Short mmCIF file of C-alpha atoms in Angstrom, two decimals:
data_model
loop_
_atom_site.label_atom_id
_atom_site.label_comp_id
_atom_site.label_asym_id
_atom_site.label_seq_id
_atom_site.Cartn_x
_atom_site.Cartn_y
_atom_site.Cartn_z
CA UNK A 1 42.03 14.34 59.79
CA UNK A 2 43.43 15.27 56.35
CA UNK A 3 44.41 12.28 54.19
CA UNK A 4 48.03 11.22 54.48
CA UNK A 5 48.55 10.59 50.73
CA UNK A 6 48.06 14.25 49.78
CA UNK A 7 50.23 17.02 51.27
CA UNK A 8 48.28 19.70 53.10
CA UNK A 9 48.49 23.27 51.79
CA UNK A 10 50.95 25.46 53.70
CA UNK A 11 49.64 27.57 56.56
CA UNK A 12 49.98 30.76 54.48
CA UNK A 13 47.95 29.91 51.41
CA UNK A 14 46.00 31.99 48.92
CA UNK A 15 44.00 29.75 46.62
CA UNK A 16 43.93 32.20 43.73
CA UNK A 17 47.70 32.62 43.86
CA UNK A 18 48.05 28.83 44.09
CA UNK A 19 46.19 28.34 40.79
CA UNK A 20 48.04 31.15 39.03
CA UNK A 21 51.40 29.75 40.16
CA UNK A 22 50.51 26.26 38.91
CA UNK A 23 50.00 27.70 35.42
CA UNK A 24 52.90 30.17 35.29
CA UNK A 25 54.48 28.19 32.46
CA UNK A 26 51.33 28.10 30.30
CA UNK A 27 50.98 31.80 29.43
CA UNK A 28 49.88 31.17 25.83
CA UNK A 29 47.57 28.24 26.51
CA UNK A 30 43.78 28.74 26.51
CA UNK A 31 42.43 28.71 30.05
CA UNK A 32 38.80 29.68 29.33
CA UNK A 33 36.83 29.93 26.11
CA UNK A 34 33.40 31.59 26.09
CA UNK A 35 31.03 32.67 23.33
CA UNK A 36 33.07 35.80 22.61
CA UNK A 37 36.67 34.59 22.69
CA UNK A 38 39.59 32.91 24.42
CA UNK A 39 41.34 33.89 27.64
CA UNK A 40 44.89 32.52 27.86
CA UNK A 41 46.51 31.65 31.17
CA UNK A 42 48.89 34.58 30.94
CA UNK A 43 46.02 37.01 30.33
CA UNK A 44 44.08 35.44 33.17
CA UNK A 45 46.99 35.97 35.55
CA UNK A 46 47.29 39.66 34.68
CA UNK A 47 43.54 40.35 34.76
CA UNK A 48 43.07 38.60 38.10
CA UNK A 49 45.75 40.81 39.66
CA UNK A 50 44.28 43.95 38.05
CA UNK A 51 40.84 43.18 39.51
CA UNK A 52 42.46 42.53 42.88
CA UNK A 53 44.20 45.91 42.73
CA UNK A 54 41.00 47.66 41.66
CA UNK A 55 38.91 46.24 44.47
CA UNK A 56 41.59 47.18 46.99
CA UNK A 57 41.84 50.69 45.51
CA UNK A 58 38.14 51.20 46.13
CA UNK A 59 38.67 50.69 49.85
CA UNK A 60 37.37 47.13 50.17
CA UNK A 61 39.25 45.49 53.01
CA UNK A 62 40.43 41.99 53.87
CA UNK A 63 37.58 39.50 54.43
CA UNK A 64 34.86 41.90 53.32
CA UNK A 65 32.42 40.36 50.90
CA UNK A 66 31.97 41.03 47.18
CA UNK A 67 28.80 39.75 45.49
CA UNK A 68 29.40 37.93 42.20
CA UNK A 69 26.18 37.87 40.13
CA UNK A 70 27.51 36.92 36.75
CA UNK A 71 26.67 34.54 33.93
CA UNK A 72 29.35 32.01 32.98
CA UNK A 73 31.88 33.87 30.86
CA UNK A 74 35.60 34.67 30.89
CA UNK A 75 35.01 37.56 33.32
CA UNK A 76 33.66 35.15 35.98
CA UNK A 77 36.94 33.40 36.94
CA UNK A 78 38.78 36.74 36.67
CA UNK A 79 36.35 38.28 39.18
CA UNK A 80 36.22 35.32 41.56
CA UNK A 81 39.98 34.78 41.68
CA UNK A 82 40.68 38.52 41.70
CA UNK A 83 38.67 38.96 44.88
CA UNK A 84 40.36 35.96 46.54
CA UNK A 85 43.81 37.17 45.45
CA UNK A 86 43.12 40.46 47.25
CA UNK A 87 42.03 38.64 50.41
CA UNK A 88 38.39 39.56 49.86
CA UNK A 89 35.56 37.04 49.96
CA UNK A 90 33.58 36.57 46.72
CA UNK A 91 29.97 35.49 47.26
CA UNK A 92 28.95 33.62 44.11
CA UNK A 93 25.18 33.62 43.67
CA UNK A 94 22.65 31.90 41.46
CA UNK A 95 21.81 33.93 38.34
CA UNK A 96 18.26 32.53 38.18
CA UNK A 97 16.89 34.06 41.37
CA UNK A 98 14.60 37.02 41.98
CA UNK A 99 15.33 40.60 43.03
CA UNK A 100 13.94 39.74 46.48
CA UNK A 101 16.53 36.96 46.79
CA UNK A 102 19.35 39.29 45.80
CA UNK A 103 18.14 41.96 48.23
CA UNK A 104 18.35 39.37 51.01
CA UNK A 105 21.82 38.25 49.92
CA UNK A 106 23.12 41.83 49.78
CA UNK A 107 21.93 42.45 53.32
CA UNK A 108 22.98 39.06 54.65
CA UNK A 109 26.48 39.17 53.16
CA UNK A 110 26.91 42.93 53.66
CA UNK A 111 28.66 42.96 50.27
CA UNK A 112 30.78 46.07 49.68
CA UNK A 113 30.77 45.71 45.89
CA UNK A 114 28.95 43.76 43.18
CA UNK A 115 30.38 42.32 39.98
CA UNK A 116 27.39 41.73 37.70
CA UNK A 117 26.58 40.73 34.14
CA UNK A 118 24.86 43.43 32.12
CA UNK A 119 21.90 41.13 31.46
CA UNK A 120 21.37 40.78 35.23
CA UNK A 121 21.81 44.45 36.10
CA UNK A 122 18.04 45.22 36.13
CA UNK A 123 17.43 42.52 38.76
CA UNK A 124 20.35 43.82 40.83
CA UNK A 125 19.11 47.42 40.55
CA UNK A 126 15.69 46.38 41.81
CA UNK A 127 17.32 44.43 44.63
CA UNK A 128 19.39 47.43 45.68
CA UNK A 129 16.26 49.58 45.83
CA UNK A 130 14.55 46.96 48.02
CA UNK A 131 17.58 46.49 50.27
CA UNK A 132 18.58 48.69 53.19
CA UNK A 133 22.23 47.79 52.57
CA UNK A 134 24.39 50.25 50.64
CA UNK A 135 26.76 48.87 48.02
CA UNK A 136 29.88 50.91 47.41
CA UNK A 137 30.70 49.82 43.86
CA UNK A 138 28.86 48.13 40.97
CA UNK A 139 31.08 46.74 38.21
CA UNK A 140 29.22 45.61 35.09
CA UNK A 141 30.47 42.90 32.76
CA UNK A 142 29.32 43.29 29.15
CA UNK A 143 26.67 45.98 29.69
CA UNK A 144 23.61 45.82 27.46
CA UNK A 145 22.50 49.44 28.09
CA UNK A 146 24.15 52.75 29.07
CA UNK A 147 25.43 52.66 32.63
CA UNK A 148 24.50 54.92 35.51
CA UNK A 149 27.32 57.24 36.71
CA UNK A 150 27.61 55.12 39.86
CA UNK A 151 28.37 52.02 37.77
CA UNK A 152 31.61 51.15 35.99
CA UNK A 153 32.16 48.89 33.00
CA UNK A 154 34.22 45.78 33.83
CA UNK A 155 36.82 46.21 31.10
CA UNK A 156 37.41 49.85 32.01
CA UNK A 157 37.74 48.79 35.66
CA UNK A 158 40.34 46.16 34.75
CA UNK A 159 42.41 48.48 32.58
CA UNK A 160 42.35 51.32 35.12
CA UNK A 161 44.54 49.45 37.61
CA UNK A 162 48.04 48.02 37.50
CA UNK A 163 48.32 44.34 38.53
CA UNK A 164 48.62 43.82 42.26
CA UNK A 165 52.21 42.83 43.02
CA UNK A 166 51.58 40.09 45.55
CA UNK A 167 48.57 38.27 46.95
CA UNK A 168 47.04 38.83 50.36
CA UNK A 169 48.84 36.65 52.90
CA UNK A 170 45.76 34.59 53.68
CA UNK A 171 45.87 31.29 55.53
CA UNK A 172 44.46 27.98 54.33
CA UNK A 173 41.84 28.22 57.08
CA UNK A 174 40.82 31.82 56.35
CA UNK A 175 37.42 32.46 54.75
CA UNK A 176 37.91 32.27 50.99
CA UNK A 177 34.45 32.48 49.42
CA UNK A 178 30.77 31.87 50.03
CA UNK A 179 28.19 29.81 48.17
CA UNK A 180 24.52 29.92 49.05
CA UNK A 181 22.99 26.55 49.84
CA UNK A 182 19.40 26.49 48.65
CA UNK A 183 17.28 24.49 51.03
CA UNK A 184 13.82 23.25 50.10
CA UNK A 185 12.30 25.77 52.49
CA UNK A 186 13.37 29.01 54.12
CA UNK A 187 16.06 31.47 53.14
CA UNK A 188 19.25 30.22 51.46
CA UNK A 189 22.19 29.65 53.81
CA UNK A 190 25.49 31.46 53.29
CA UNK A 191 28.00 28.59 53.28
CA UNK A 192 31.50 29.81 54.14
CA UNK A 193 34.44 27.95 52.57
CA UNK A 194 38.12 28.44 53.30
CA UNK A 195 41.03 29.02 50.91
CA UNK A 196 42.11 25.45 51.58
CA UNK A 197 38.82 23.72 50.77
CA UNK A 198 38.97 23.89 46.94
CA UNK A 199 42.57 22.69 47.09
CA UNK A 200 41.35 19.48 48.73
CA UNK A 201 38.55 18.89 46.22
CA UNK A 202 41.00 19.27 43.33
CA UNK A 203 43.55 16.92 44.85
CA UNK A 204 41.13 14.26 46.12
CA UNK A 205 38.47 14.19 43.41
CA UNK A 206 39.57 16.18 40.35
CA UNK A 207 42.99 14.53 40.23
CA UNK A 208 42.52 11.55 42.54
CA UNK A 209 39.30 10.08 41.07
CA UNK A 210 38.51 11.73 37.73
CA UNK A 211 42.17 12.16 36.74
CA UNK A 212 41.49 15.35 34.78
CA UNK A 213 44.62 16.19 32.81
CA UNK A 214 46.30 19.07 31.05
CA UNK A 215 45.21 18.00 27.56
CA UNK A 216 41.52 17.98 28.52
CA UNK A 217 38.86 20.40 27.34
CA UNK A 218 36.26 20.61 30.12
CA UNK A 219 32.62 21.65 29.81
CA UNK A 220 30.12 21.75 32.69
CA UNK A 221 26.35 22.03 32.36
CA UNK A 222 26.31 23.07 36.02
CA UNK A 223 27.15 26.76 36.27
CA UNK A 224 30.12 28.21 38.15
CA UNK A 225 27.98 29.57 41.00
CA UNK A 226 27.15 25.97 42.04
CA UNK A 227 29.65 24.04 44.15
CA UNK A 228 29.60 21.25 41.54
CA UNK A 229 30.15 23.68 38.65
CA UNK A 230 32.90 25.61 40.46
CA UNK A 231 34.97 22.45 40.80
CA UNK A 232 34.16 21.21 37.31
CA UNK A 233 34.87 24.39 35.38
CA UNK A 234 37.44 26.27 37.47
CA UNK A 235 39.13 24.40 40.30
CA UNK A 236 39.76 21.06 38.56
CA UNK A 237 40.87 22.25 35.10
CA UNK A 238 43.05 25.05 36.47
CA UNK A 239 44.71 22.67 38.91
CA UNK A 240 46.13 20.70 35.94
CA UNK A 241 46.33 23.39 33.25
CA UNK A 242 43.37 22.20 31.20
CA UNK A 243 41.02 24.36 29.09
CA UNK A 244 37.41 25.12 30.03
CA UNK A 245 34.48 26.01 27.77
CA UNK A 246 32.06 28.45 29.44
CA UNK A 247 28.48 29.01 28.31
CA UNK A 248 26.20 31.80 29.49
CA UNK A 249 22.95 30.30 28.18
CA UNK A 250 20.91 27.53 29.77
CA UNK A 251 22.31 24.01 29.20
CA UNK A 252 19.50 22.80 26.95
CA UNK A 253 20.22 19.74 24.79
CA UNK A 254 20.62 21.94 21.71
CA UNK A 255 23.06 24.32 23.47
CA UNK A 256 25.01 21.40 24.93
CA UNK A 257 25.28 19.57 21.61
CA UNK A 258 26.68 22.70 19.94
CA UNK A 259 29.59 22.64 22.40
CA UNK A 260 30.06 18.88 22.14
CA UNK A 261 30.32 19.20 18.35
CA UNK A 262 32.76 22.12 18.52
CA UNK A 263 30.47 24.51 16.64
CA UNK A 264 31.13 27.26 19.24
CA UNK A 265 34.82 28.11 19.65
CA UNK A 266 35.91 25.08 17.57
CA UNK A 267 36.99 23.04 20.64
CA UNK A 268 35.31 19.72 21.40
CA UNK A 269 35.01 18.84 25.11
CA UNK A 270 36.78 15.70 26.27
CA UNK A 271 35.27 15.97 29.79
CA UNK A 272 31.59 16.74 30.35
CA UNK A 273 29.88 17.29 33.69
CA UNK A 274 26.11 16.99 33.78
CA UNK A 275 23.12 15.94 35.87
CA UNK A 276 20.58 13.13 35.39
CA UNK A 277 17.76 15.41 34.27
CA UNK A 278 19.99 16.82 31.54
CA UNK A 279 21.15 13.39 30.42
CA UNK A 280 17.53 12.21 30.16
CA UNK A 281 16.64 15.20 28.00
CA UNK A 282 19.65 14.72 25.75
CA UNK A 283 19.11 11.00 25.22
CA UNK A 284 15.48 11.65 24.26
CA UNK A 285 16.39 14.47 21.86
CA UNK A 286 16.05 13.80 18.11
CA UNK A 287 19.35 15.61 17.39
CA UNK A 288 21.43 13.39 19.70
CA UNK A 289 24.96 13.35 18.17
CA UNK A 290 26.58 10.14 17.02
CA UNK A 291 29.41 8.62 19.01
CA UNK A 292 31.88 9.44 16.25
CA UNK A 293 30.95 13.14 16.26
CA UNK A 294 32.04 13.87 19.83
CA UNK A 295 35.37 13.69 21.67
CA UNK A 296 34.11 12.69 25.13
CA UNK A 297 36.45 10.50 27.16
CA UNK A 298 35.05 11.21 30.65
CA UNK A 299 31.49 12.05 31.74
CA UNK A 300 30.48 12.97 35.28
CA UNK A 301 27.09 13.25 36.94
CA UNK A 302 25.92 14.72 40.24
CA UNK A 303 23.11 16.84 41.65
CA UNK A 304 20.75 13.89 42.05
CA UNK A 305 21.18 10.13 41.85
CA UNK A 306 21.62 8.69 38.36
CA UNK A 307 19.08 6.02 37.38
CA UNK A 308 20.85 2.89 36.15
CA UNK A 309 18.85 2.89 32.91
CA UNK A 310 20.15 6.36 32.00
CA UNK A 311 23.77 5.40 32.58
CA UNK A 312 23.46 2.18 30.61
CA UNK A 313 21.69 3.90 27.71
CA UNK A 314 24.35 6.62 27.55
CA UNK A 315 27.12 4.00 27.58
CA UNK A 316 25.46 2.04 24.77
CA UNK A 317 25.23 5.16 22.59
CA UNK A 318 28.53 6.93 23.31
CA UNK A 319 30.75 4.10 24.57
CA UNK A 320 31.59 6.13 27.70
CA UNK A 321 30.38 5.48 31.23
CA UNK A 322 28.76 8.20 33.30
CA UNK A 323 30.66 8.46 36.58
CA UNK A 324 27.97 9.21 39.15
CA UNK A 325 28.71 10.75 42.54
CA UNK A 326 27.20 12.83 45.30
CA UNK A 327 28.51 16.07 46.75
CA UNK A 328 27.01 19.06 48.49
CA UNK A 329 27.50 22.78 48.92
CA UNK A 330 28.55 22.05 52.49
CA UNK A 331 31.32 19.62 51.40
CA UNK A 332 32.09 21.71 48.26
CA UNK A 333 32.30 18.77 45.88
CA UNK A 334 31.89 15.01 45.54
CA UNK A 335 32.77 12.71 48.45
CA UNK A 336 31.03 9.46 47.40
CA UNK A 337 31.46 8.28 43.83
CA UNK A 338 31.87 5.66 41.19
CA UNK A 339 35.20 5.90 39.36
CA UNK A 340 36.12 5.76 35.67
CA UNK A 341 37.58 2.30 36.29
CA UNK A 342 34.75 1.00 38.48
CA UNK A 343 31.14 1.85 37.72
CA UNK A 344 28.19 0.13 39.35
CA UNK A 345 25.07 1.69 37.91
CA UNK A 346 22.23 2.07 40.38
CA UNK A 347 24.68 3.04 43.13
CA UNK A 348 26.55 6.25 43.96
CA UNK A 349 29.76 4.25 44.32
CA UNK A 350 32.33 4.24 47.09
CA UNK A 351 33.80 6.86 49.46
CA UNK A 352 36.33 9.13 47.76
CA UNK A 353 39.79 8.52 49.31
CA UNK A 354 40.31 11.18 51.96
CA UNK A 355 36.65 11.12 53.06
CA UNK A 356 34.85 8.93 55.55
CA UNK A 357 31.13 8.24 55.40
CA UNK A 358 28.83 6.72 57.99
CA UNK A 359 25.15 5.78 57.96
CA UNK A 360 23.27 6.42 61.19
CA UNK A 361 19.78 5.54 62.36
CA UNK A 362 17.29 7.75 64.16
CA UNK A 363 19.11 6.94 67.41
CA UNK A 364 22.38 8.31 66.02
CA UNK A 365 24.01 4.87 65.95
CA UNK A 366 25.49 3.19 62.84
CA UNK A 367 23.06 1.00 60.90
CA UNK A 368 23.97 -2.44 59.48
CA UNK A 369 24.50 -3.03 55.77
CA UNK A 370 21.26 -3.23 53.83
CA UNK A 371 19.33 -0.86 56.09
CA UNK A 372 18.68 2.81 55.28
CA UNK A 373 20.47 5.41 57.36
CA UNK A 374 21.23 9.11 57.40
CA UNK A 375 24.49 9.91 55.57
CA UNK A 376 27.25 11.67 57.50
CA UNK A 377 30.58 12.71 55.94
CA UNK A 378 33.96 13.61 57.36
CA UNK A 379 36.58 15.20 55.13
CA UNK A 380 38.94 18.18 54.73
CA UNK A 381 36.72 20.24 52.38
CA UNK A 382 33.82 20.74 54.80
CA UNK A 383 32.53 24.30 55.07
CA UNK A 384 33.41 26.41 58.09
CA UNK A 385 29.82 27.44 58.94
CA UNK A 386 26.59 28.95 57.74
CA UNK A 387 27.08 32.70 58.13
CA UNK A 388 24.83 34.17 60.81
CA UNK A 389 22.96 30.91 61.40
CA UNK A 390 24.30 29.20 64.49
CA UNK A 391 21.39 26.79 64.91
CA UNK A 392 21.68 25.36 61.38
CA UNK A 393 25.47 25.29 61.66
CA UNK A 394 25.30 23.15 64.81
CA UNK A 395 22.65 20.89 63.27
CA UNK A 396 24.70 20.24 60.10
CA UNK A 397 28.35 20.37 61.24
CA UNK A 398 28.69 17.97 64.15
CA UNK A 399 32.14 17.53 65.64
CA UNK A 400 34.02 16.95 62.39
CA UNK A 401 31.09 15.22 60.72
CA UNK A 402 28.69 16.84 58.26
CA UNK A 403 25.09 15.65 58.11
CA UNK A 404 24.08 15.51 54.45
CA UNK A 405 20.32 15.16 54.78
CA UNK A 406 20.36 12.10 52.49
CA UNK A 407 19.29 8.52 53.13
CA UNK A 408 21.56 5.75 51.85
CA UNK A 409 22.00 1.98 52.06
CA UNK A 410 25.44 0.37 52.16
CA UNK A 411 25.80 -2.69 49.92
CA UNK A 412 27.87 -5.83 50.44
CA UNK A 413 30.62 -4.57 48.11
CA UNK A 414 31.00 -1.31 50.06
CA UNK A 415 29.11 0.79 47.50
CA UNK A 416 26.19 2.98 48.53
CA UNK A 417 22.69 3.16 47.07
CA UNK A 418 20.72 6.38 47.27
CA UNK A 419 17.41 6.28 49.12
CA UNK A 420 16.33 9.89 48.79
CA UNK A 421 16.46 13.02 50.87
CA UNK A 422 15.85 12.23 54.53
CA UNK A 423 12.64 14.24 54.52
CA UNK A 424 11.46 12.52 51.30
CA UNK A 425 11.61 8.92 52.57
CA UNK A 426 8.23 7.21 52.87
CA UNK A 427 6.99 4.54 55.24
CA UNK A 428 4.45 2.35 53.47
CA UNK A 429 2.94 -0.56 55.39
CA UNK A 430 5.53 0.12 58.09
CA UNK A 431 8.45 -0.31 55.66
CA UNK A 432 10.69 2.44 54.24
CA UNK A 433 10.20 3.13 50.53
CA UNK A 434 12.69 5.20 48.58
CA UNK A 435 10.99 7.60 46.14
CA UNK A 436 14.11 7.46 44.01
CA UNK A 437 13.91 3.67 43.65
CA UNK A 438 10.35 3.89 42.34
CA UNK A 439 11.24 6.82 40.06
CA UNK A 440 14.27 4.98 38.68
CA UNK A 441 12.03 2.01 37.87
CA UNK A 442 9.38 4.11 36.17
CA UNK A 443 11.92 5.77 33.84
CA UNK A 444 12.93 2.32 32.60
CA UNK A 445 9.59 2.19 30.79
CA UNK A 446 10.20 3.19 27.16
CA UNK A 447 7.45 5.84 27.22
CA UNK A 448 8.56 7.63 30.41
CA UNK A 449 10.92 10.62 30.38
CA UNK A 450 10.79 11.65 34.06
CA UNK A 451 8.98 10.70 37.25
CA UNK A 452 8.64 12.03 40.79
CA UNK A 453 7.16 10.08 43.70
CA UNK A 454 5.68 11.42 46.93
CA UNK A 455 3.59 10.03 49.77
CA UNK A 456 -0.09 10.88 50.01
CA UNK A 457 -2.62 9.80 52.68
CA UNK A 458 -5.35 7.36 51.66
CA UNK A 459 -8.92 7.35 53.00
CA UNK A 460 -7.70 5.77 56.24
CA UNK A 461 -4.90 8.30 56.65
CA UNK A 462 -2.19 5.77 55.73
CA UNK A 463 0.71 6.80 53.50
CA UNK A 464 0.64 5.51 49.94
CA UNK A 465 2.88 6.37 47.00
CA UNK A 466 1.81 8.66 44.17
CA UNK A 467 3.84 9.18 41.00
CA UNK A 468 3.87 12.23 38.75
CA UNK A 469 4.98 11.12 35.29
CA UNK A 470 6.25 13.05 32.27
CA UNK A 471 6.00 11.04 29.06
CA UNK A 472 8.49 11.30 26.22
CA UNK A 473 7.37 13.17 23.09
CA UNK A 474 5.13 10.72 21.26
CA UNK A 475 5.21 8.29 24.21
CA UNK A 476 2.02 6.56 25.35
CA UNK A 477 1.25 4.63 28.52
CA UNK A 478 -1.68 4.16 30.88
CA UNK A 479 -1.58 4.40 34.65
CA UNK A 480 -2.46 0.70 34.99
CA UNK A 481 0.32 -0.22 32.58
CA UNK A 482 2.90 1.71 34.61
CA UNK A 483 1.67 0.26 37.91
CA UNK A 484 2.05 -3.24 36.52
CA UNK A 485 5.49 -2.35 35.17
CA UNK A 486 6.70 -1.30 38.64
CA UNK A 487 5.08 -4.32 40.35
CA UNK A 488 6.97 -6.59 38.00
CA UNK A 489 10.33 -5.09 38.99
CA UNK A 490 9.98 -4.13 42.68
CA UNK A 491 8.39 -5.53 45.82
CA UNK A 492 4.61 -5.17 45.39
CA UNK A 493 4.15 -2.73 48.29
CA UNK A 494 6.37 -0.20 46.50
CA UNK A 495 4.27 0.35 43.38
CA UNK A 496 2.59 3.78 43.09
CA UNK A 497 -1.10 3.58 44.04
CA UNK A 498 -1.81 6.75 42.07
CA UNK A 499 -0.26 8.03 38.85
CA UNK A 500 -0.79 11.52 37.46
CA UNK A 501 0.53 12.49 34.04
CA UNK A 502 2.02 16.01 33.91
CA UNK A 503 3.76 18.16 31.31
CA UNK A 504 6.79 18.85 33.51
CA UNK A 505 8.09 18.59 37.07
CA UNK A 506 9.08 21.42 39.43
CA UNK A 507 12.86 21.58 39.72
CA UNK A 508 15.61 23.64 41.30
CA UNK A 509 18.07 25.54 39.14
CA UNK A 510 20.38 22.50 39.38
CA UNK A 511 17.69 20.21 37.96
CA UNK A 512 16.76 18.52 41.25
CA UNK A 513 13.10 17.57 41.52
CA UNK A 514 11.31 19.66 44.15
CA UNK A 515 9.06 17.02 45.70
CA UNK A 516 7.98 19.45 48.41
CA UNK A 517 6.19 21.50 45.74
CA UNK A 518 4.32 18.40 44.62
CA UNK A 519 3.37 17.72 48.24
CA UNK A 520 2.14 21.31 48.59
CA UNK A 521 0.08 20.90 45.42
CA UNK A 522 -1.55 17.79 46.85
CA UNK A 523 -2.39 19.52 50.11
CA UNK A 524 -3.99 22.38 48.22
CA UNK A 525 -5.92 20.12 45.88
#
């Protein structure tokens, strides 16, 4: 059931129109700032409605899909909201994938048009050749080469159409947009969200927990095509009239620091959204800015659990806590979180008001505090389905509850401690071991930058832990030293029996460690 402390959106509800209406009195204020300039709220309103009119004029009908393959820039929110305003369904996709992936997504979504960044046009062109699906229109943002006659430049497309007078009369429960959920194996799943879902994430988390405000300047390392980034850099700031800095390039420490210091666009972020891998890289970087050089008042983390050592080190340097939480593509944003007023490092915090969580054992029954269980969530922002995948839909969305695929332990104070992905948990000597707990201990060693832990069979076929360790630049440690370090801090059976030093770890585009790739490497060794 929806929470009683937040009014539900009306039955007729268009999310794009909702955001534009909220900012009708801020025409001159900066909404988005990218590497090329500033887009004010008034300009955003007009351009969104022009894109909506243009897509309609090209014969794209209500609820048909439009692929959005675009780097973070001012054209991204215009495209996304323009499609929603017209009652179409934007499908925001990862810009780091292959042409084969895009060919699959074109066919799977049956997209009738594509809005694409010029830098990504070659990959899209290859995908369209590979795909049996015909795309009616390709609209290119910031082309880097002459366009084919079948392609149109984004700015020309915008200017060719008068603003659409009124939004499509969508309902809160109508399909609003898709995001692809990247599983560790198999094809990505087209996760269908309604027009009402981002409203709930803004009300319950953006406003209710983070308290993002109009005066804020927001900057997200996670890109807009991720559920986390979409909330951080579009839904939350627009819901309060804040300003967002967008960055097309990868969020390396150097690129991030430039934005923190205001050297691009002159604005300094007051709110930063990152992920643990990024924080580790920044804190180890020789050009780490001083506390007095940045304007950060609020820092958020998600994507993977935040090791306590990272949070504490960041707080010591910048004087600001990292507010760690967990969300998912299926729930759209964060549902379990610390808060700016209450941070317990080493935990993911408490349920976000408006969401219920439950830990269940292998028998489907609730587990007692202190024991690991599978995390289930119930809340108003849950996705409608996986498009064209009934089996996975039924497995994940169970009678109002969403199965997250994560293992957690509930603590005495009601907070929750991450145990790992359900398929990553290890049983060593008959007892569950969380890879994350061992990893979080290893990174406390002053020489360790990152670590990943998997289970490997010993000579008797029993599961033992193995750690892959990345040392900091100039850091030195032996395997025996690290084993002793873990033994000193955790129960002895949890220490890694093997340690392999590596240059880097396989990760997803969001920075999550891909332990399955390490397991595959071991099997092939």
